[in-house]
Short mmCIF file of C-alpha atoms and ligand atoms in Angstrom, two decimals:
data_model
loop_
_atom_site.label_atom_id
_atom_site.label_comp_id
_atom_site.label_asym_id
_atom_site.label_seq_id
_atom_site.Cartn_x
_atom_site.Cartn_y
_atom_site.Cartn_z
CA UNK A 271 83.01 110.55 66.06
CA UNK A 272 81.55 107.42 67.96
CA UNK A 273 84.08 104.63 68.92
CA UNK A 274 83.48 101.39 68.08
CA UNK A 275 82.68 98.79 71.05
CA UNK A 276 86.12 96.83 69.98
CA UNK A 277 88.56 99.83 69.44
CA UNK A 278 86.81 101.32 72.61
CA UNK A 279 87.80 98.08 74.75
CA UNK A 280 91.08 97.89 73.53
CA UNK A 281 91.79 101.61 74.36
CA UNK A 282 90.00 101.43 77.19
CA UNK A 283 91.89 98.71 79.12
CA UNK A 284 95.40 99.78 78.31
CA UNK A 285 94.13 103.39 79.97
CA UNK A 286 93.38 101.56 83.17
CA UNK A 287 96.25 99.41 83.02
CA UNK A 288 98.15 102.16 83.45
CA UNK A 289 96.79 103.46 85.89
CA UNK A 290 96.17 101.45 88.80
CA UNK A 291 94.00 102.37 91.88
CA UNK A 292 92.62 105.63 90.01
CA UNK A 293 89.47 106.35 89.87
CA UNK A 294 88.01 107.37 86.64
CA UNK A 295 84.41 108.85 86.07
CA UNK A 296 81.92 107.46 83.40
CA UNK A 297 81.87 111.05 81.82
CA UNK A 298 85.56 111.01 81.14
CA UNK A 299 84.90 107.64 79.04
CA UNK A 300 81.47 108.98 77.37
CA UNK A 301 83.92 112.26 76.25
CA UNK A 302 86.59 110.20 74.51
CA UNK A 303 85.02 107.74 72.86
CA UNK A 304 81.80 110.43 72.43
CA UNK A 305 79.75 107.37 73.77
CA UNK A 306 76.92 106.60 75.61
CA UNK A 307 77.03 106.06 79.93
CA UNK A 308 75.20 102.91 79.01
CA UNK A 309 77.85 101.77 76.59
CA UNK A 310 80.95 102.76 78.74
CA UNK A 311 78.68 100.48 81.54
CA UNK A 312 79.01 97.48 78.82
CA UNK A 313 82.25 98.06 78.10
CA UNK A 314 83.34 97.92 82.14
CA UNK A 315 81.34 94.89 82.43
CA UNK A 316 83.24 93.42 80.04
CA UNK A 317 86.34 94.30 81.10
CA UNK A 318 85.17 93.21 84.54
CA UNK A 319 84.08 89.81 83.99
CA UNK A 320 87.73 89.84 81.87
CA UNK A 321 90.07 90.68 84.38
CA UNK A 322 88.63 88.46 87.15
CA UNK A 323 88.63 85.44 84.58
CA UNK A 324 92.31 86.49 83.77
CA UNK A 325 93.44 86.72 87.35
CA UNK A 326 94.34 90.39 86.06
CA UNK A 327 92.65 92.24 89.05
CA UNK A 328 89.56 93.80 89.96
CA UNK A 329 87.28 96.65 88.05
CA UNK A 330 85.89 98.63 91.20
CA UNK A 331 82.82 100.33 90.41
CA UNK A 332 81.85 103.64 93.00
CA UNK A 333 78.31 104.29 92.54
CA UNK A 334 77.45 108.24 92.56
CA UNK A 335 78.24 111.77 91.27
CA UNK A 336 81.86 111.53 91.69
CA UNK A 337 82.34 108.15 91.60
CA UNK A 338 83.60 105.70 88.25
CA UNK A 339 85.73 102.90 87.95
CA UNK A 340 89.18 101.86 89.70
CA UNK A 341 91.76 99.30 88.27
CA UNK A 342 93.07 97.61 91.37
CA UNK A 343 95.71 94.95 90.41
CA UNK A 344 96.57 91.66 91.99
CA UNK A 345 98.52 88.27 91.03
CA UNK A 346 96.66 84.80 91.35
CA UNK A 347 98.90 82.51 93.33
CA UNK A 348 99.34 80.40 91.40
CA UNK A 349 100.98 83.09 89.29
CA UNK A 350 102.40 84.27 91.98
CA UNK A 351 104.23 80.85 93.22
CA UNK A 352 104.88 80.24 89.53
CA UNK A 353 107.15 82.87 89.45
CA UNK A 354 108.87 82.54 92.90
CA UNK A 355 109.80 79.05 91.81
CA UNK A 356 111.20 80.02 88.91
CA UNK A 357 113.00 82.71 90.97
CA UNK A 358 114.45 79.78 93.09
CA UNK A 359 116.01 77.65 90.26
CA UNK A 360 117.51 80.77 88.64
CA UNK A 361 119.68 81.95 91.70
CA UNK A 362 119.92 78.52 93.19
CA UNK A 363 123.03 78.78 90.43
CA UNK A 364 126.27 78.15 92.46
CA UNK A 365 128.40 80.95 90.67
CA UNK A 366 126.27 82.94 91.92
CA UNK A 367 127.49 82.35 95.57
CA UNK A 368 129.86 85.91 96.47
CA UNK A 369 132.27 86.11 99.91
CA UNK A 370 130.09 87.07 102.34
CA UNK A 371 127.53 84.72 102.12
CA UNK A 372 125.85 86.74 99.59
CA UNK A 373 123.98 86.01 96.41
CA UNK A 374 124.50 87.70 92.97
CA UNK A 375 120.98 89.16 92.16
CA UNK A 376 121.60 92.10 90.57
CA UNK A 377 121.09 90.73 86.74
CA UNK A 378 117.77 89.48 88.15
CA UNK A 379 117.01 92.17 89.75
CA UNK A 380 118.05 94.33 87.10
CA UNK A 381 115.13 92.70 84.64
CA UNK A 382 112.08 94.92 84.16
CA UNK A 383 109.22 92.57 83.43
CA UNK A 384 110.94 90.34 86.32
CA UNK A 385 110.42 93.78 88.81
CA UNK A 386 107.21 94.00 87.24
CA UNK A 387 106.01 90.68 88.65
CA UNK A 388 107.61 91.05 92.21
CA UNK A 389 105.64 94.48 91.94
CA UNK A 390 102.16 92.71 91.70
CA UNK A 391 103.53 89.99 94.28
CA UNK A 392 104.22 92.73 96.74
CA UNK A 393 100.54 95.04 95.96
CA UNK A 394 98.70 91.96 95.84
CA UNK A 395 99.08 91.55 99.87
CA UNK A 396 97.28 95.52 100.16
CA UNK A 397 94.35 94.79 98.13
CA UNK A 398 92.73 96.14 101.04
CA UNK A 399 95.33 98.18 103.29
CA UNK A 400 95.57 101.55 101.78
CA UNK A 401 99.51 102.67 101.56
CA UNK A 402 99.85 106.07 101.03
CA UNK A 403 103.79 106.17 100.42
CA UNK A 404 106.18 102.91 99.51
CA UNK A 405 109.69 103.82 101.47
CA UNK A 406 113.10 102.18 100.31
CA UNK A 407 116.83 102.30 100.73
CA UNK A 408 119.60 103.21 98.43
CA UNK A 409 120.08 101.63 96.14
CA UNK A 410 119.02 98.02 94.79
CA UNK A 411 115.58 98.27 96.91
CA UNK A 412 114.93 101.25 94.47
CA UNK A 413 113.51 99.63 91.34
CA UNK A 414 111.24 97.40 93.64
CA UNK A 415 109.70 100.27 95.12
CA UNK A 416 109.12 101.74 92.03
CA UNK A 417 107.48 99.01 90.81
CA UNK A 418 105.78 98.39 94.10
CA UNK A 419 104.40 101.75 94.23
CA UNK A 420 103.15 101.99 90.40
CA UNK A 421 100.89 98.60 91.33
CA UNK A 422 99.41 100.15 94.33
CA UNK A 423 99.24 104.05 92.62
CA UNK A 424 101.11 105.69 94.96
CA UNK A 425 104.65 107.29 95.27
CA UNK A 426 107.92 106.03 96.60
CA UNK A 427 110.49 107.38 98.65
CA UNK A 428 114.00 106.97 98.85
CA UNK A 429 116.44 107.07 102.06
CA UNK A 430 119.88 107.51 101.42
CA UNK A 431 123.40 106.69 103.17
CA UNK A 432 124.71 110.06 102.25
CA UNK A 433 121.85 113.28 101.99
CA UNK A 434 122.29 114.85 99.37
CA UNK A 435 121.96 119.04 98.82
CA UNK A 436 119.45 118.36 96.39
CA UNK A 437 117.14 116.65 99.23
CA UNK A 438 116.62 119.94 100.75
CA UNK A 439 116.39 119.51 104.77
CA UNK A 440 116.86 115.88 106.24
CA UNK A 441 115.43 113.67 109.15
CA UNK A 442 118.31 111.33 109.68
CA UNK A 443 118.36 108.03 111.64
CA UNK A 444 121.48 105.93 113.08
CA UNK A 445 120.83 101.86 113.03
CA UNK A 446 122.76 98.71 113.30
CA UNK A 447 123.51 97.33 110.51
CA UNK A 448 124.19 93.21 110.64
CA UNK A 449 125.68 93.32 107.13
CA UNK A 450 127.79 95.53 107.44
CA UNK A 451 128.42 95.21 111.63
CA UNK A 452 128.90 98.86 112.08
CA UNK A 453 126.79 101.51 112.75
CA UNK A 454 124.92 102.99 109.87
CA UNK A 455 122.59 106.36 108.96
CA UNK A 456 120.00 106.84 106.83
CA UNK A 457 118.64 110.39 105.75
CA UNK A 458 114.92 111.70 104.05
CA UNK A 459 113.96 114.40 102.82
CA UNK A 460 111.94 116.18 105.42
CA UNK A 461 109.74 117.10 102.42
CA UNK A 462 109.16 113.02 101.46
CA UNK A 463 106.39 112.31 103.67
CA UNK A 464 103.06 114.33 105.30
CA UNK A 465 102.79 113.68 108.94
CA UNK A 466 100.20 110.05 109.55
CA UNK A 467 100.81 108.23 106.42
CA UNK A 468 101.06 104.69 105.91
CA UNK A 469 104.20 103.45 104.93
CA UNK A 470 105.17 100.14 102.90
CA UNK A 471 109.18 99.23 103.17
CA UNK A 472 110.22 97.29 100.76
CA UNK A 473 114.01 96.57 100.11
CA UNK A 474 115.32 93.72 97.65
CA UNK A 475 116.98 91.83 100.97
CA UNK A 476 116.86 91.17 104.83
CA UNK A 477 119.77 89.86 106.51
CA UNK A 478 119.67 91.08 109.88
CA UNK A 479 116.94 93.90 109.36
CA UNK A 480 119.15 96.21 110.73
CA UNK A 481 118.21 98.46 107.55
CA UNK A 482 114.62 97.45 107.79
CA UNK A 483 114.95 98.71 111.79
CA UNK A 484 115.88 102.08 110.84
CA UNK A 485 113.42 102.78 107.96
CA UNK A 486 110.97 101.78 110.82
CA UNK A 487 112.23 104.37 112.83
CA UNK A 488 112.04 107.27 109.90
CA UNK A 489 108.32 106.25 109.85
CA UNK A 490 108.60 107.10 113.19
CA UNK A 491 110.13 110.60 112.79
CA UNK A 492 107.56 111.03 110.28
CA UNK A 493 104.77 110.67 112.83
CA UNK A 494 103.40 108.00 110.44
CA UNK A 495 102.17 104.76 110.62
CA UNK A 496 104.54 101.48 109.28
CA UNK A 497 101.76 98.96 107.34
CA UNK A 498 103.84 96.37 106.32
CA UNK A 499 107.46 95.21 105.49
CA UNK A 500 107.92 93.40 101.71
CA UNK A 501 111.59 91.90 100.88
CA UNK A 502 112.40 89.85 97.44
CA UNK A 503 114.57 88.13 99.76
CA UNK A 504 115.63 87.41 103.18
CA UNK A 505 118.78 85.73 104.24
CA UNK A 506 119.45 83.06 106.95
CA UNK A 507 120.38 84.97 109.59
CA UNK A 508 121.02 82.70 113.05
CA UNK A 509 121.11 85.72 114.81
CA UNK A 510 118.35 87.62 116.91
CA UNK A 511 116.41 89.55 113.67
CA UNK A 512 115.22 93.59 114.41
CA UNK A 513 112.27 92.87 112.11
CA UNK A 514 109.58 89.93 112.87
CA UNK A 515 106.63 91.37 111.03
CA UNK A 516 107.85 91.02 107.35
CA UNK A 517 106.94 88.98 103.98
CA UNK A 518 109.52 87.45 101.78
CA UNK A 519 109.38 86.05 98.45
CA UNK A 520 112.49 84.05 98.85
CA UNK A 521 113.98 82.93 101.59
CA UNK A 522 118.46 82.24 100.78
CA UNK A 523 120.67 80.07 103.00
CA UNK A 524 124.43 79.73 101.61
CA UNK A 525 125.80 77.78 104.41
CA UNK A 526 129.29 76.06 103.37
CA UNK A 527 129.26 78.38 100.29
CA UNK A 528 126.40 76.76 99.14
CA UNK A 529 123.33 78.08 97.67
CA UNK A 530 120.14 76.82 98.45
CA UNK A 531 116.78 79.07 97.43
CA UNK A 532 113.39 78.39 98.63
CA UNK A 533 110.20 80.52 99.09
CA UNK A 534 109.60 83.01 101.64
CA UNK A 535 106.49 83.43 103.70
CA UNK A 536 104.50 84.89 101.10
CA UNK A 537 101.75 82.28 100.13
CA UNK A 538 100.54 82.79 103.90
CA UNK A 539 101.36 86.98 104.58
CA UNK A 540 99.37 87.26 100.82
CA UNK A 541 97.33 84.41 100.21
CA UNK A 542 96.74 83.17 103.48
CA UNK A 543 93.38 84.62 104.11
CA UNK A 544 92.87 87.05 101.45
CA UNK A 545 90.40 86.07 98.74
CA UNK A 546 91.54 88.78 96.10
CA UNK A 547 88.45 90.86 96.73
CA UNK A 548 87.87 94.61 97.65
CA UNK A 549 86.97 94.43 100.94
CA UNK A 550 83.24 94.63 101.22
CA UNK A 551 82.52 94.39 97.44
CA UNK A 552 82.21 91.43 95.03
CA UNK A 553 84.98 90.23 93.29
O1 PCP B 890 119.20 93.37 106.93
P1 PCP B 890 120.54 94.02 106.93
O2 PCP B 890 121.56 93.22 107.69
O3 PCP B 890 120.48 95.46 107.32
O4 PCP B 890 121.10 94.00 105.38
C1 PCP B 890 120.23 94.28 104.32
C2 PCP B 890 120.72 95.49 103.52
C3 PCP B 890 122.11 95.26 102.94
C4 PCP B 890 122.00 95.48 101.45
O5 PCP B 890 122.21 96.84 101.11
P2 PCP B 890 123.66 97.35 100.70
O6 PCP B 890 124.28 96.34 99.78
O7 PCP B 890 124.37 97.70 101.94
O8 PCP B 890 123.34 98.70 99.95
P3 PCP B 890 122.87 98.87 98.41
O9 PCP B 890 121.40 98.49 98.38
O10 PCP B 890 123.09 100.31 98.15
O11 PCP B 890 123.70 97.96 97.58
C5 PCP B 890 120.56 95.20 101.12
O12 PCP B 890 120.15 95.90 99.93
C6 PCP B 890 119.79 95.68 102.34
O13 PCP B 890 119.46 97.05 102.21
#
């Protein structure tokens, strides 16, 4: 039975939301809404002209036989600094402040819609730099990568402290960790990732990048290629940092126990000279 235009748009859009970076024929539209290709080519205009006017992302068309349509999310900045000021007055809260000179972000971090958005912060920088795999450490990086890796459609990895039987066979890496001052290690499966991918770290913070260090040097091992670093947050750290190439959405000082929040390099590592286009093709 044909599908209206409206019910057809409606069904059609929460499909591709869900599936970012996908690419999805005509002929798989014209079968479920038993449709014609020159409606489903309405309907993706629409959507189209929708998305880009809603700063939702961009509707990739691939002309020929086995091409279709791609949903390839992004954030508008503003959005995006929206957000990371918001992010700023909610753990610029001074009982948040813990020995260390750490900051409490675990309730934050522990919000889904609030991963959602520092998922489409993160994806929004590799519009245009394929990542194959999104690599994290145990344990709070996890739900960033997940959400990370769901905006750019690919899988995420996890390193652990302690390798588990379960992971099969292990590369393991020792690093310096500034945190903690002592020498760490950091194990993946040997099944997590084919030989010349490009990796994405992401972790929820950067103090000294000591941890950041030695997931660049599983890449490494891998015989892969490191794209790009993402943090939520990175700490003031007076010392000489492992990491230089990274992008933070926060940046958190807590000098004399107090807590001061402000963004991180992101507006320039994301928005600096990217235009929110696929790269060659119109908005
Ligand atoms: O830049 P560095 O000086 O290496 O510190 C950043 C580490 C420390 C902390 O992890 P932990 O709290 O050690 O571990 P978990 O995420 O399991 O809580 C954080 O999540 C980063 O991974």
């Amino acid at each position: 039975m044909k599908t209206r235009r409206s019910d057809r748009l409606v069904d059609m859009t929460r499909y591709l939301l869900e599936r970012p970076h996908q690419l999805i024929s005509l002929s798989y539209f014209t079968k479920r809404y038993d449709s014609a290709k020159s409606s489903i080519s309405e309907d993706l205009t629409i959507l189209k002209r929708t998305f880009q006017n809603r700063g939702t992302g961009i509707l990739e068309t691939v002309p020929g036989a086995a091409g279709g349509t791609r949903f390839i999310p992004y954030i508008l900045r503003e959005n995006a600094e929206q957000f990371v000021n918001q992010m700023c007055t909610d753990l610029s809260e001074e009982d948040r402040y813990l020995p260390g000179g750490y900051v409490y972000m675990s309730d934050v971090l522990g919000q889904p819609r609030i991963l959602n958005e520092i998922g489409r912060i993160m994806a929004t920088q590799y519009l245009n730099d394929p990542i194959d795999v999104v690599m994290t450490v145990a344990t709070k990086g996890v739900p960033i990568a997940q959400s990370v890796a769901f905006y750019l459609g690919v899988p995420f990895v996890i390193a652990r402290h302690n390798a588990q039987i379960t992971e099969g066979s292990t590369v393991s890496v020792n690093y310096v960790s500034a945190s903690t001052e002592r020498i760490e290690r950091m194990a993946l499966s040997k099944r997590s990732i084919a030989p010349n991918s490009r990796i994405l770290i992401v972790d929820d913070y950067m103090k000294g990048g000591g941890t950041i260090s030695g997931m660049r040097s599983l890449v490494d091992e891998f015989d892969s290629q490191l794209v790009g670093v993402s943090v939520f947050a990175e700490g003031a750290y007076s010392g000489e940092r492992l990491i230089n190439r990274y992008t933070s959405l926060l940046h958190v000082d807590t000098a004399n126990k107090q807590i001061d929040v402000q963004p991180g390099n992101y507006l320039d590592q994301i928005f600096g000279d990217q235009n929110l286009t696929v790269k060659g093709k119109e908005k």
